[in-house]
Tab-separated table of N, CA, C and O in Angstrom:
chain	number	residue	atom	x	y	z
A	9	MET	N	-5.052	-8.744	6.627
A	9	MET	CA	-5.503	-7.923	7.723
A	9	MET	C	-5.035	-8.582	9.016
A	9	MET	O	-5.089	-9.777	9.169
A	10	HIS	N	-4.587	-7.751	9.926
A	10	HIS	CA	-4.177	-8.301	11.207
A	10	HIS	C	-5.032	-7.705	12.314
A	10	HIS	O	-5.387	-6.550	12.311
A	11	ASP	N	-5.400	-8.555	13.234
A	11	ASP	CA	-6.186	-8.127	14.379
A	11	ASP	C	-5.262	-8.047	15.584
A	11	ASP	O	-4.153	-8.535	15.564
A	12	GLY	N	-5.748	-7.463	16.617
A	12	GLY	CA	-4.955	-7.385	17.832
A	12	GLY	C	-4.259	-6.052	17.963
A	12	GLY	O	-4.652	-5.052	17.366
A	13	LEU	N	-3.187	-6.039	18.726
A	13	LEU	CA	-2.458	-4.817	19.012
A	13	LEU	C	-1.555	-4.427	17.848
A	13	LEU	O	-0.897	-5.282	17.259
A	14	PHE	N	-1.540	-3.131	17.533
A	14	PHE	CA	-0.677	-2.649	16.471
A	14	PHE	C	-0.246	-1.227	16.776
A	14	PHE	O	-0.882	-0.507	17.548
A	15	CYS	N	0.869	-0.824	16.171
A	15	CYS	CA	1.416	0.518	16.348
A	15	CYS	C	0.420	1.539	15.800
A	15	CYS	O	-0.067	1.392	14.681
A	16	LEU	N	0.115	2.558	16.591
A	16	LEU	CA	-0.850	3.573	16.170
A	16	LEU	C	-0.317	4.462	15.051
A	16	LEU	O	-1.097	5.118	14.373
A	17	LYS	N	0.992	4.468	14.836
A	17	LYS	CA	1.592	5.287	13.779
A	17	LYS	C	1.708	4.492	12.471
A	17	LYS	O	1.142	4.865	11.472
A	18	CYS	N	2.432	3.387	12.498
A	18	CYS	CA	2.710	2.663	11.248
A	18	CYS	C	1.826	1.434	11.027
A	18	CYS	O	1.792	0.893	9.931
A	19	GLY	N	1.142	0.965	12.066
A	19	GLY	CA	0.242	-0.171	11.910
A	19	GLY	C	0.873	-1.537	12.068
A	19	GLY	O	0.212	-2.547	11.899
A	20	ARG	N	2.177	-1.600	12.384
A	20	ARG	CA	2.831	-2.901	12.564
A	20	ARG	C	2.264	-3.637	13.776
A	20	ARG	O	1.951	-3.006	14.778
A	21	PRO	N	2.165	-4.953	13.680
A	21	PRO	CA	1.678	-5.721	14.838
A	21	PRO	C	2.598	-5.516	16.045
A	21	PRO	O	3.816	-5.435	15.901
A	22	LEU	N	2.005	-5.400	17.215
A	22	LEU	CA	2.747	-5.253	18.474
A	22	LEU	C	2.351	-6.387	19.415
A	22	LEU	O	1.469	-6.222	20.252
A	23	PRO	N	2.984	-7.537	19.292
A	23	PRO	CA	2.609	-8.678	20.121
A	23	PRO	C	2.720	-8.401	21.618
A	23	PRO	O	1.993	-8.957	22.415
A	24	SER	N	3.632	-7.504	22.009
A	24	SER	CA	3.852	-7.215	23.428
A	24	SER	C	3.030	-6.038	23.927
A	24	SER	O	3.106	-5.691	25.100
A	25	GLY	N	2.311	-5.383	23.053
A	25	GLY	CA	1.502	-4.236	23.466
A	25	GLY	C	2.236	-2.926	23.300
A	25	GLY	O	3.268	-2.842	22.645
A	26	GLY	N	1.693	-1.888	23.901
A	26	GLY	CA	2.254	-0.545	23.745
A	26	GLY	C	1.510	0.216	22.671
A	26	GLY	O	0.704	-0.355	21.928
A	27	ALA	N	1.775	1.520	22.574
A	27	ALA	CA	1.084	2.348	21.588
A	27	ALA	C	1.861	2.448	20.278
A	27	ALA	O	1.270	2.585	19.218
A	28	HIS	N	3.200	2.398	20.369
A	28	HIS	CA	4.032	2.589	19.172
A	28	HIS	C	5.163	1.569	19.141
A	28	HIS	O	5.689	1.178	20.187
A	29	CYS	N	5.553	1.183	17.938
A	29	CYS	CA	6.665	0.254	17.764
A	29	CYS	C	7.980	0.992	18.042
A	29	CYS	O	8.018	2.221	18.094
A	30	TRP	N	9.060	0.257	18.175
A	30	TRP	CA	10.366	0.855	18.489
A	30	TRP	C	10.793	1.837	17.415
A	30	TRP	O	11.370	2.866	17.702
A	31	ARG	N	10.502	1.511	16.148
A	31	ARG	CA	10.937	2.376	15.043
A	31	ARG	C	10.202	3.719	15.067
A	31	ARG	O	10.808	4.760	14.861
A	32	CYS	N	8.907	3.696	15.323
A	32	CYS	CA	8.133	4.939	15.346
A	32	CYS	C	8.447	5.782	16.578
A	32	CYS	O	8.284	6.997	16.553
A	33	ARG	N	8.905	5.158	17.649
A	33	ARG	CA	9.341	5.920	18.826
A	33	ARG	C	10.688	6.577	18.571
A	33	ARG	O	10.997	7.614	19.129
A	34	LYS	N	11.477	5.986	17.698
A	34	LYS	CA	12.849	6.425	17.457
A	34	LYS	C	12.956	7.453	16.318
A	34	LYS	O	13.714	8.409	16.412
A	35	GLU	N	12.204	7.242	15.227
A	35	GLU	CA	12.328	8.074	14.028
A	35	GLU	C	11.130	8.995	13.844
A	35	GLU	O	10.062	8.736	14.353
A	36	ARG	N	11.345	10.056	13.067
A	36	ARG	CA	10.259	10.964	12.675
A	36	ARG	C	9.867	10.654	11.238
A	36	ARG	O	10.725	10.565	10.368
A	37	PHE	N	8.594	10.487	11.007
A	37	PHE	CA	8.100	10.199	9.671
A	37	PHE	C	7.235	11.362	9.190
A	37	PHE	O	6.688	12.105	9.993
A	38	HIS	N	7.091	11.489	7.901
A	38	HIS	CA	6.318	12.581	7.305
A	38	HIS	C	4.902	12.128	6.953
A	38	HIS	O	4.410	12.409	5.873
A	39	PHE	N	4.275	11.408	7.856
A	39	PHE	CA	2.885	11.010	7.702
A	39	PHE	C	2.272	10.923	9.090
A	39	PHE	O	2.977	10.766	10.087
A	40	GLU	N	0.959	11.057	9.141
A	40	GLU	CA	0.264	10.968	10.428
A	40	GLU	C	0.161	9.527	10.899
A	40	GLU	O	0.395	9.213	12.052
A	41	TYR	N	-0.266	8.649	9.998
A	41	TYR	CA	-0.385	7.236	10.308
A	41	TYR	C	-0.613	6.485	9.010
A	41	TYR	O	-0.941	7.065	7.989
A	42	MET	N	-0.426	5.187	9.062
A	42	MET	CA	-0.759	4.340	7.913
A	42	MET	C	-1.271	3.015	8.433
A	42	MET	O	-1.010	2.629	9.568
A	43	ARG	N	-2.026	2.351	7.602
A	43	ARG	CA	-2.562	1.039	7.930
A	43	ARG	C	-2.309	0.120	6.742
A	43	ARG	O	-2.248	0.563	5.600
A	44	SER	N	-2.205	-1.157	7.016
A	44	SER	CA	-2.021	-2.117	5.936
A	44	SER	C	-3.144	-3.143	5.986
A	44	SER	O	-3.718	-3.408	7.044
A	45	ALA	N	-3.425	-3.694	4.846
A	45	ALA	CA	-4.494	-4.681	4.739
A	45	ALA	C	-4.032	-6.059	5.188
A	45	ALA	O	-4.835	-6.859	5.657
A	46	VAL	N	-2.750	-6.336	5.049
A	46	VAL	CA	-2.193	-7.642	5.410
A	46	VAL	C	-0.810	-7.456	6.022
A	46	VAL	O	-0.183	-6.422	5.861
A	47	VAL	N	-0.360	-8.491	6.693
A	47	VAL	CA	1.018	-8.531	7.168
A	47	VAL	C	1.829	-9.190	6.059
A	47	VAL	O	1.443	-10.233	5.525
A	48	TYR	N	2.946	-8.574	5.701
A	48	TYR	CA	3.772	-9.028	4.585
A	48	TYR	C	4.630	-10.221	5.009
A	48	TYR	O	5.799	-10.093	5.357
A	49	CYS	N	4.007	-11.407	4.999
A	49	CYS	CA	4.737	-12.634	5.302
A	49	CYS	C	3.936	-13.825	4.771
A	49	CYS	O	2.773	-13.686	4.408
A	50	GLY	N	4.584	-14.969	4.716
A	50	GLY	CA	3.918	-16.204	4.322
A	50	GLY	C	3.270	-16.153	2.950
A	50	GLY	O	3.852	-15.664	1.982
A	51	VAL	N	2.049	-16.646	2.876
A	51	VAL	CA	1.312	-16.734	1.609
A	51	VAL	C	1.079	-15.347	1.009
A	51	VAL	O	1.200	-15.160	-0.196
A	52	MET	N	0.770	-14.354	1.869
A	52	MET	CA	0.518	-13.011	1.337
A	52	MET	C	1.777	-12.439	0.689
A	52	MET	O	1.698	-11.795	-0.343
A	53	ARG	N	2.925	-12.705	1.267
A	53	ARG	CA	4.190	-12.237	0.675
A	53	ARG	C	4.375	-12.860	-0.712
A	53	ARG	O	4.761	-12.189	-1.661
A	54	GLU	N	4.094	-14.141	-0.824
A	54	GLU	CA	4.216	-14.845	-2.110
A	54	GLU	C	3.251	-14.261	-3.143
A	54	GLU	O	3.621	-14.065	-4.307
A	55	LEU	N	2.008	-14.014	-2.744
A	55	LEU	CA	1.014	-13.460	-3.673
A	55	LEU	C	1.393	-12.052	-4.121
A	55	LEU	O	1.264	-11.710	-5.305
A	56	ILE	N	1.869	-11.237	-3.191
A	56	ILE	CA	2.305	-9.884	-3.550
A	56	ILE	C	3.471	-9.950	-4.520
A	56	ILE	O	3.509	-9.215	-5.509
A	57	HIS	N	4.402	-10.840	-4.276
A	57	HIS	CA	5.551	-10.998	-5.164
A	57	HIS	C	5.108	-11.426	-6.564
A	57	HIS	O	5.589	-10.897	-7.568
A	58	LYS	N	4.171	-12.361	-6.642
A	58	LYS	CA	3.655	-12.793	-7.947
A	58	LYS	C	2.973	-11.638	-8.671
A	58	LYS	O	3.140	-11.461	-9.870
A	59	PHE	N	2.203	-10.863	-7.927
A	59	PHE	CA	1.485	-9.726	-8.510
A	59	PHE	C	2.458	-8.680	-9.055
A	59	PHE	O	2.267	-8.151	-10.145
A	60	LYS	N	3.509	-8.400	-8.309
A	60	LYS	CA	4.443	-7.355	-8.714
A	60	LYS	C	5.403	-7.804	-9.807
A	60	LYS	O	5.692	-7.041	-10.720
A	61	TYR	N	5.911	-9.022	-9.717
A	61	TYR	CA	7.037	-9.409	-10.574
A	61	TYR	C	6.768	-10.525	-11.570
A	61	TYR	O	7.566	-10.753	-12.454
A	62	LYS	N	5.651	-11.217	-11.431
A	62	LYS	CA	5.423	-12.361	-12.313
A	62	LYS	C	4.216	-12.174	-13.222
A	62	LYS	O	3.683	-13.126	-13.754
A	63	GLY	N	3.745	-10.941	-13.355
A	63	GLY	CA	2.645	-10.661	-14.272
A	63	GLY	C	1.298	-11.217	-13.855
A	63	GLY	O	0.435	-11.432	-14.697
A	64	ALA	N	1.106	-11.450	-12.573
A	64	ALA	CA	-0.166	-12.011	-12.091
A	64	ALA	C	-1.169	-10.888	-11.852
A	64	ALA	O	-1.651	-10.676	-10.743
A	65	GLU	N	-1.489	-10.157	-12.909
A	65	GLU	CA	-2.393	-9.016	-12.803
A	65	GLU	C	-3.795	-9.415	-12.345
A	65	GLU	O	-4.541	-8.579	-11.850
A	66	HIS	N	-4.132	-10.689	-12.513
A	66	HIS	CA	-5.461	-11.162	-12.092
A	66	HIS	C	-5.658	-11.048	-10.573
A	66	HIS	O	-6.789	-11.101	-10.097
A	67	LEU	N	-4.582	-10.859	-9.820
A	67	LEU	CA	-4.683	-10.730	-8.360
A	67	LEU	C	-5.103	-9.329	-7.916
A	67	LEU	O	-5.339	-9.101	-6.739
A	68	ARG	N	-5.224	-8.400	-8.856
A	68	ARG	CA	-5.539	-7.011	-8.479
A	68	ARG	C	-6.864	-6.895	-7.737
A	68	ARG	O	-6.984	-6.098	-6.817
A	69	ASN	N	-7.863	-7.677	-8.113
A	69	ASN	CA	-9.151	-7.615	-7.415
A	69	ASN	C	-9.037	-8.105	-5.972
A	69	ASN	O	-9.649	-7.534	-5.078
A	70	LEU	N	-8.270	-9.154	-5.755
A	70	LEU	CA	-8.044	-9.653	-4.405
A	70	LEU	C	-7.454	-8.551	-3.534
A	70	LEU	O	-7.960	-8.256	-2.450
A	71	PHE	N	-6.376	-7.910	-4.011
A	71	PHE	CA	-5.713	-6.879	-3.216
A	71	PHE	C	-6.574	-5.640	-3.060
A	71	PHE	O	-6.615	-5.041	-1.982
A	72	ALA	N	-7.293	-5.262	-4.095
A	72	ALA	CA	-8.189	-4.098	-3.996
A	72	ALA	C	-9.266	-4.353	-2.944
A	72	ALA	O	-9.553	-3.478	-2.119
A	73	ASN	N	-9.848	-5.539	-2.946
A	73	ASN	CA	-10.888	-5.861	-1.970
A	73	ASN	C	-10.342	-5.913	-0.541
A	73	ASN	O	-11.019	-5.491	0.404
A	74	LEU	N	-9.130	-6.416	-0.365
A	74	LEU	CA	-8.510	-6.406	0.963
A	74	LEU	C	-8.303	-4.975	1.458
A	74	LEU	O	-8.558	-4.657	2.624
A	75	ILE	N	-7.873	-4.099	0.561
A	75	ILE	CA	-7.648	-2.701	0.933
A	75	ILE	C	-8.976	-1.992	1.206
A	75	ILE	O	-9.097	-1.212	2.149
A	76	ILE	N	-9.979	-2.287	0.419
A	76	ILE	CA	-11.306	-1.695	0.640
A	76	ILE	C	-11.854	-2.134	2.002
A	76	ILE	O	-12.368	-1.314	2.768
A	77	ASP	N	-11.734	-3.414	2.310
A	77	ASP	CA	-12.203	-3.921	3.615
A	77	ASP	C	-11.471	-3.232	4.764
A	77	ASP	O	-12.070	-2.897	5.783
A	78	THR	N	-10.183	-3.016	4.594
A	78	THR	CA	-9.396	-2.330	5.622
A	78	THR	C	-9.828	-0.874	5.739
A	78	THR	O	-10.025	-0.366	6.848
A	79	ALA	N	-10.005	-0.188	4.620
A	79	ALA	CA	-10.400	1.227	4.631
A	79	ALA	C	-11.742	1.409	5.332
A	79	ALA	O	-11.943	2.395	6.052
A	80	ARG	N	-12.632	0.477	5.155
A	80	ARG	CA	-13.959	0.571	5.783
A	80	ARG	C	-13.889	0.496	7.310
A	80	ARG	O	-14.824	0.891	7.985
A	81	ARG	N	-12.794	0.014	7.838
A	81	ARG	CA	-12.620	-0.054	9.297
A	81	ARG	C	-12.118	1.266	9.877
A	81	ARG	O	-12.109	1.435	11.092
A	82	TYR	N	-11.675	2.187	9.015
A	82	TYR	CA	-11.087	3.442	9.483
A	82	TYR	C	-11.754	4.616	8.775
A	82	TYR	O	-11.481	4.889	7.612
A	83	GLU	N	-12.618	5.317	9.474
A	83	GLU	CA	-13.360	6.442	8.895
A	83	GLU	C	-12.431	7.506	8.325
A	83	GLU	O	-12.723	8.103	7.299
A	84	GLU	N	-11.298	7.743	8.986
A	84	GLU	CA	-10.368	8.758	8.497
A	84	GLU	C	-9.759	8.393	7.145
A	84	GLU	O	-9.389	9.264	6.368
A	85	ILE	N	-9.687	7.113	6.839
A	85	ILE	CA	-9.204	6.679	5.526
A	85	ILE	C	-10.357	6.695	4.531
A	85	ILE	O	-10.250	7.237	3.438
A	86	LEU	N	-11.461	6.129	4.921
A	86	LEU	CA	-12.627	6.053	4.038
A	86	LEU	C	-13.132	7.445	3.656
A	86	LEU	O	-13.615	7.653	2.549
A	87	GLY	N	-12.973	8.418	4.543
A	87	GLY	CA	-13.446	9.768	4.290
A	87	GLY	C	-12.585	10.574	3.332
A	87	GLY	O	-12.984	11.643	2.881
A	88	CYS	N	-11.420	10.076	2.994
A	88	CYS	CA	-10.534	10.798	2.069
A	88	CYS	C	-11.137	10.743	0.664
A	88	CYS	O	-11.421	9.667	0.145
A	89	PRO	N	-11.346	11.894	0.011
A	89	PRO	CA	-12.055	11.923	-1.274
A	89	PRO	C	-11.218	11.560	-2.503
A	89	PRO	O	-11.761	11.359	-3.568
A	90	ILE	N	-9.885	11.487	-2.344
A	90	ILE	CA	-9.051	11.201	-3.510
A	90	ILE	C	-8.141	9.999	-3.259
A	90	ILE	O	-7.870	9.631	-2.125
A	91	VAL	N	-7.678	9.421	-4.370
A	91	VAL	CA	-6.763	8.288	-4.334
A	91	VAL	C	-5.577	8.634	-5.222
A	91	VAL	O	-5.757	9.047	-6.369
A	92	ILE	N	-4.369	8.478	-4.671
A	92	ILE	CA	-3.147	8.730	-5.438
A	92	ILE	C	-2.269	7.486	-5.321
A	92	ILE	O	-1.719	7.214	-4.253
A	93	PRO	N	-2.129	6.716	-6.396
A	93	PRO	CA	-1.286	5.520	-6.328
A	93	PRO	C	0.195	5.885	-6.258
A	93	PRO	O	0.613	6.932	-6.754
A	94	VAL	N	0.973	5.020	-5.638
A	94	VAL	CA	2.419	5.220	-5.554
A	94	VAL	C	2.998	4.995	-6.948
A	94	VAL	O	2.769	3.952	-7.567
A	95	PRO	N	3.738	5.965	-7.469
A	95	PRO	CA	4.273	5.806	-8.821
A	95	PRO	C	5.476	4.864	-8.874
A	95	PRO	O	6.186	4.691	-7.884
A	96	LEU	N	5.682	4.278	-10.021
A	96	LEU	CA	6.895	3.510	-10.302
A	96	LEU	C	7.833	4.404	-11.102
A	96	LEU	O	7.383	5.299	-11.828
A	97	HIS	N	9.099	4.133	-11.005
A	97	HIS	CA	10.055	4.811	-11.886
A	97	HIS	C	9.752	4.369	-13.314
A	97	HIS	O	9.320	3.243	-13.544
A	98	ARG	N	9.948	5.258	-14.277
A	98	ARG	CA	9.582	4.954	-15.672
A	98	ARG	C	10.260	3.692	-16.195
A	98	ARG	O	9.673	2.936	-16.976
A	99	ILE	N	11.474	3.412	-15.758
A	99	ILE	CA	12.175	2.197	-16.202
A	99	ILE	C	11.481	0.958	-15.646
A	99	ILE	O	11.255	-0.019	-16.370
A	100	LYS	N	11.109	1.001	-14.364
A	100	LYS	CA	10.403	-0.148	-13.765
A	100	LYS	C	9.050	-0.354	-14.420
A	100	LYS	O	8.641	-1.485	-14.677
A	101	LYS	N	8.346	0.738	-14.673
A	101	LYS	CA	7.027	0.604	-15.292
A	101	LYS	C	7.159	0.012	-16.691
A	101	LYS	O	6.378	-0.843	-17.087
A	102	PHE	N	8.156	0.439	-17.430
A	102	PHE	CA	8.383	-0.093	-18.768
A	102	PHE	C	8.738	-1.584	-18.696
A	102	PHE	O	8.191	-2.390	-19.443
A	103	THR	N	9.624	-1.944	-17.782
A	103	THR	CA	10.063	-3.338	-17.637
A	103	THR	C	8.912	-4.237	-17.200
A	103	THR	O	8.706	-5.307	-17.759
A	104	ARG	N	8.159	-3.779	-16.200
A	104	ARG	CA	7.062	-4.575	-15.645
A	104	ARG	C	5.843	-4.549	-16.550
A	104	ARG	O	5.065	-5.490	-16.593
A	105	GLY	N	5.640	-3.430	-17.223
A	105	GLY	CA	4.495	-3.298	-18.118
A	105	GLY	C	3.265	-2.694	-17.467
A	105	GLY	O	2.297	-2.378	-18.138
A	106	TYR	N	3.294	-2.516	-16.160
A	106	TYR	CA	2.161	-1.937	-15.438
A	106	TYR	C	2.637	-1.485	-14.065
A	106	TYR	O	3.688	-1.904	-13.584
A	107	ASN	N	1.847	-0.626	-13.455
A	107	ASN	CA	2.095	-0.199	-12.087
A	107	ASN	C	1.042	-0.876	-11.221
A	107	ASN	O	-0.149	-0.569	-11.323
A	108	GLN	N	1.461	-1.798	-10.374
A	108	GLN	CA	0.514	-2.577	-9.576
A	108	GLN	C	-0.325	-1.701	-8.661
A	108	GLN	O	-1.513	-1.951	-8.471
A	109	SER	N	0.241	-0.644	-8.101
A	109	SER	CA	-0.552	0.197	-7.204
A	109	SER	C	-1.597	0.993	-7.979
A	109	SER	O	-2.677	1.280	-7.467
A	110	GLU	N	-1.303	1.311	-9.228
A	110	GLU	CA	-2.268	2.006	-10.091
A	110	GLU	C	-3.464	1.093	-10.411
A	110	GLU	O	-4.614	1.538	-10.416
A	111	LEU	N	-3.186	-0.177	-10.661
A	111	LEU	CA	-4.260	-1.132	-10.944
A	111	LEU	C	-5.193	-1.286	-9.745
A	111	LEU	O	-6.416	-1.283	-9.888
A	112	ILE	N	-4.602	-1.405	-8.561
A	112	ILE	CA	-5.394	-1.545	-7.337
A	112	ILE	C	-6.152	-0.255	-7.045
A	112	ILE	O	-7.340	-0.284	-6.711
A	113	ALA	N	-5.478	0.884	-7.174
A	113	ALA	CA	-6.095	2.182	-6.879
A	113	ALA	C	-7.300	2.444	-7.776
A	113	ALA	O	-8.299	3.014	-7.327
A	114	ALA	N	-7.227	2.034	-9.029
A	114	ALA	CA	-8.342	2.253	-9.959
A	114	ALA	C	-9.590	1.506	-9.487
A	114	ALA	O	-10.704	2.046	-9.522
A	115	ILE	N	-9.418	0.273	-9.044
A	115	ILE	CA	-10.552	-0.514	-8.543
A	115	ILE	C	-11.085	0.103	-7.246
A	115	ILE	O	-12.288	0.270	-7.078
A	116	TYR	N	-10.175	0.444	-6.352
A	116	TYR	CA	-10.541	1.068	-5.079
A	116	TYR	C	-11.348	2.343	-5.322
A	116	TYR	O	-12.428	2.523	-4.755
A	117	ALA	N	-10.838	3.217	-6.184
A	117	ALA	CA	-11.513	4.489	-6.470
A	117	ALA	C	-12.891	4.261	-7.081
A	117	ALA	O	-13.873	4.903	-6.685
A	118	GLU	N	-12.981	3.339	-8.020
A	118	GLU	CA	-14.263	3.071	-8.676
A	118	GLU	C	-15.294	2.510	-7.693
A	118	GLU	O	-16.429	2.984	-7.635
A	119	LYS	N	-14.896	1.515	-6.907
A	119	LYS	CA	-15.844	0.874	-5.989
A	119	LYS	C	-16.300	1.799	-4.858
A	119	LYS	O	-17.403	1.655	-4.356
A	120	LEU	N	-15.435	2.737	-4.459
A	120	LEU	CA	-15.774	3.614	-3.343
A	120	LEU	C	-16.159	5.028	-3.776
A	120	LEU	O	-16.381	5.898	-2.942
A	121	GLY	N	-16.243	5.252	-5.105
A	121	GLY	CA	-16.668	6.550	-5.613
A	121	GLY	C	-15.691	7.674	-5.326
A	121	GLY	O	-16.094	8.796	-5.031
A	122	LYS	N	-14.400	7.382	-5.422
A	122	LYS	CA	-13.351	8.378	-5.187
A	122	LYS	C	-12.757	8.831	-6.516
A	122	LYS	O	-12.853	8.138	-7.510
A	123	ARG	N	-12.133	10.002	-6.506
A	123	ARG	CA	-11.401	10.466	-7.692
A	123	ARG	C	-9.957	10.006	-7.585
A	123	ARG	O	-9.340	10.132	-6.533
A	124	MET	N	-9.435	9.467	-8.676
A	124	MET	CA	-8.053	9.011	-8.693
A	124	MET	C	-7.209	9.956	-9.527
A	124	MET	O	-7.602	10.358	-10.618
A	125	PHE	N	-6.056	10.316	-8.984
A	125	PHE	CA	-5.093	11.158	-9.688
A	125	PHE	C	-3.805	10.357	-9.791
A	125	PHE	O	-3.100	10.187	-8.812
A	126	ASN	N	-3.495	9.868	-10.990
A	126	ASN	CA	-2.316	9.018	-11.122
A	126	ASN	C	-1.109	9.722	-11.738
A	126	ASN	O	-0.096	9.096	-11.952
A	127	ASN	N	-1.205	11.013	-11.988
A	127	ASN	CA	-0.051	11.731	-12.538
A	127	ASN	C	0.363	12.892	-11.643
A	127	ASN	O	0.946	13.857	-12.109
A	128	VAL	N	0.054	12.795	-10.363
A	128	VAL	CA	0.372	13.871	-9.426
A	128	VAL	C	1.801	13.726	-8.894
A	128	VAL	O	2.509	14.700	-8.720
A	129	LEU	N	2.205	12.487	-8.635
A	129	LEU	CA	3.541	12.215	-8.106
A	129	LEU	C	4.416	11.604	-9.188
A	129	LEU	O	3.929	10.885	-10.062
A	130	ILE	N	5.699	11.884	-9.106
A	130	ILE	CA	6.665	11.309	-10.055
A	130	ILE	C	7.788	10.664	-9.246
A	130	ILE	O	8.334	11.271	-8.339
A	131	ARG	N	8.100	9.445	-9.585
A	131	ARG	CA	9.238	8.776	-8.952
A	131	ARG	C	10.463	9.122	-9.775
A	131	ARG	O	10.589	8.700	-10.910
A	132	LYS	N	11.359	9.864	-9.175
A	132	LYS	CA	12.569	10.297	-9.879
A	132	LYS	C	13.719	9.298	-9.714
A	132	LYS	O	14.489	9.085	-10.633
A	133	LYS	N	13.809	8.731	-8.530
A	133	LYS	CA	14.935	7.859	-8.214
A	133	LYS	C	14.600	6.418	-8.565
A	133	LYS	O	13.582	5.894	-8.185
A	134	HIS	N	15.500	5.783	-9.299
A	134	HIS	CA	15.322	4.378	-9.654
A	134	HIS	C	15.971	3.540	-8.570
A	134	HIS	O	17.188	3.549	-8.400
A	135	THR	N	15.149	2.812	-7.796
A	135	THR	CA	15.661	2.001	-6.694
A	135	THR	C	15.419	0.523	-6.963
A	135	THR	O	14.617	0.183	-7.837
A	136	ARG	N	16.066	-0.333	-6.207
A	136	ARG	CA	15.875	-1.775	-6.353
A	136	ARG	C	14.538	-2.201	-5.840
A	136	ARG	O	13.931	-1.709	-4.990
């Protein structure tokens, strides 16, 4: 979780201030806004990498709790009645053995009394 100034659209830290980061002023995105529980750097980057690629499934509770704490700060997020995890391409899911966002979403949905729909979206494109 990051405190201080951040872009009102994408949530990136804005050390110099302003309402929006350079990217959100320049490009059009197909979402109203997003928030993140942590800044992807340092120790958090290492933990996320371990969770995604090294089979450290035991970290799912840590990440779910960070996301829950973040959601509780934003009524517009907390008020959403459903949870849809980001899908993995079938090849990645087979290789990895699990979808990390599905694991986190299940805990989030259970703890906050939300309905989870994990077969609504399909990842068609296999990306790196």
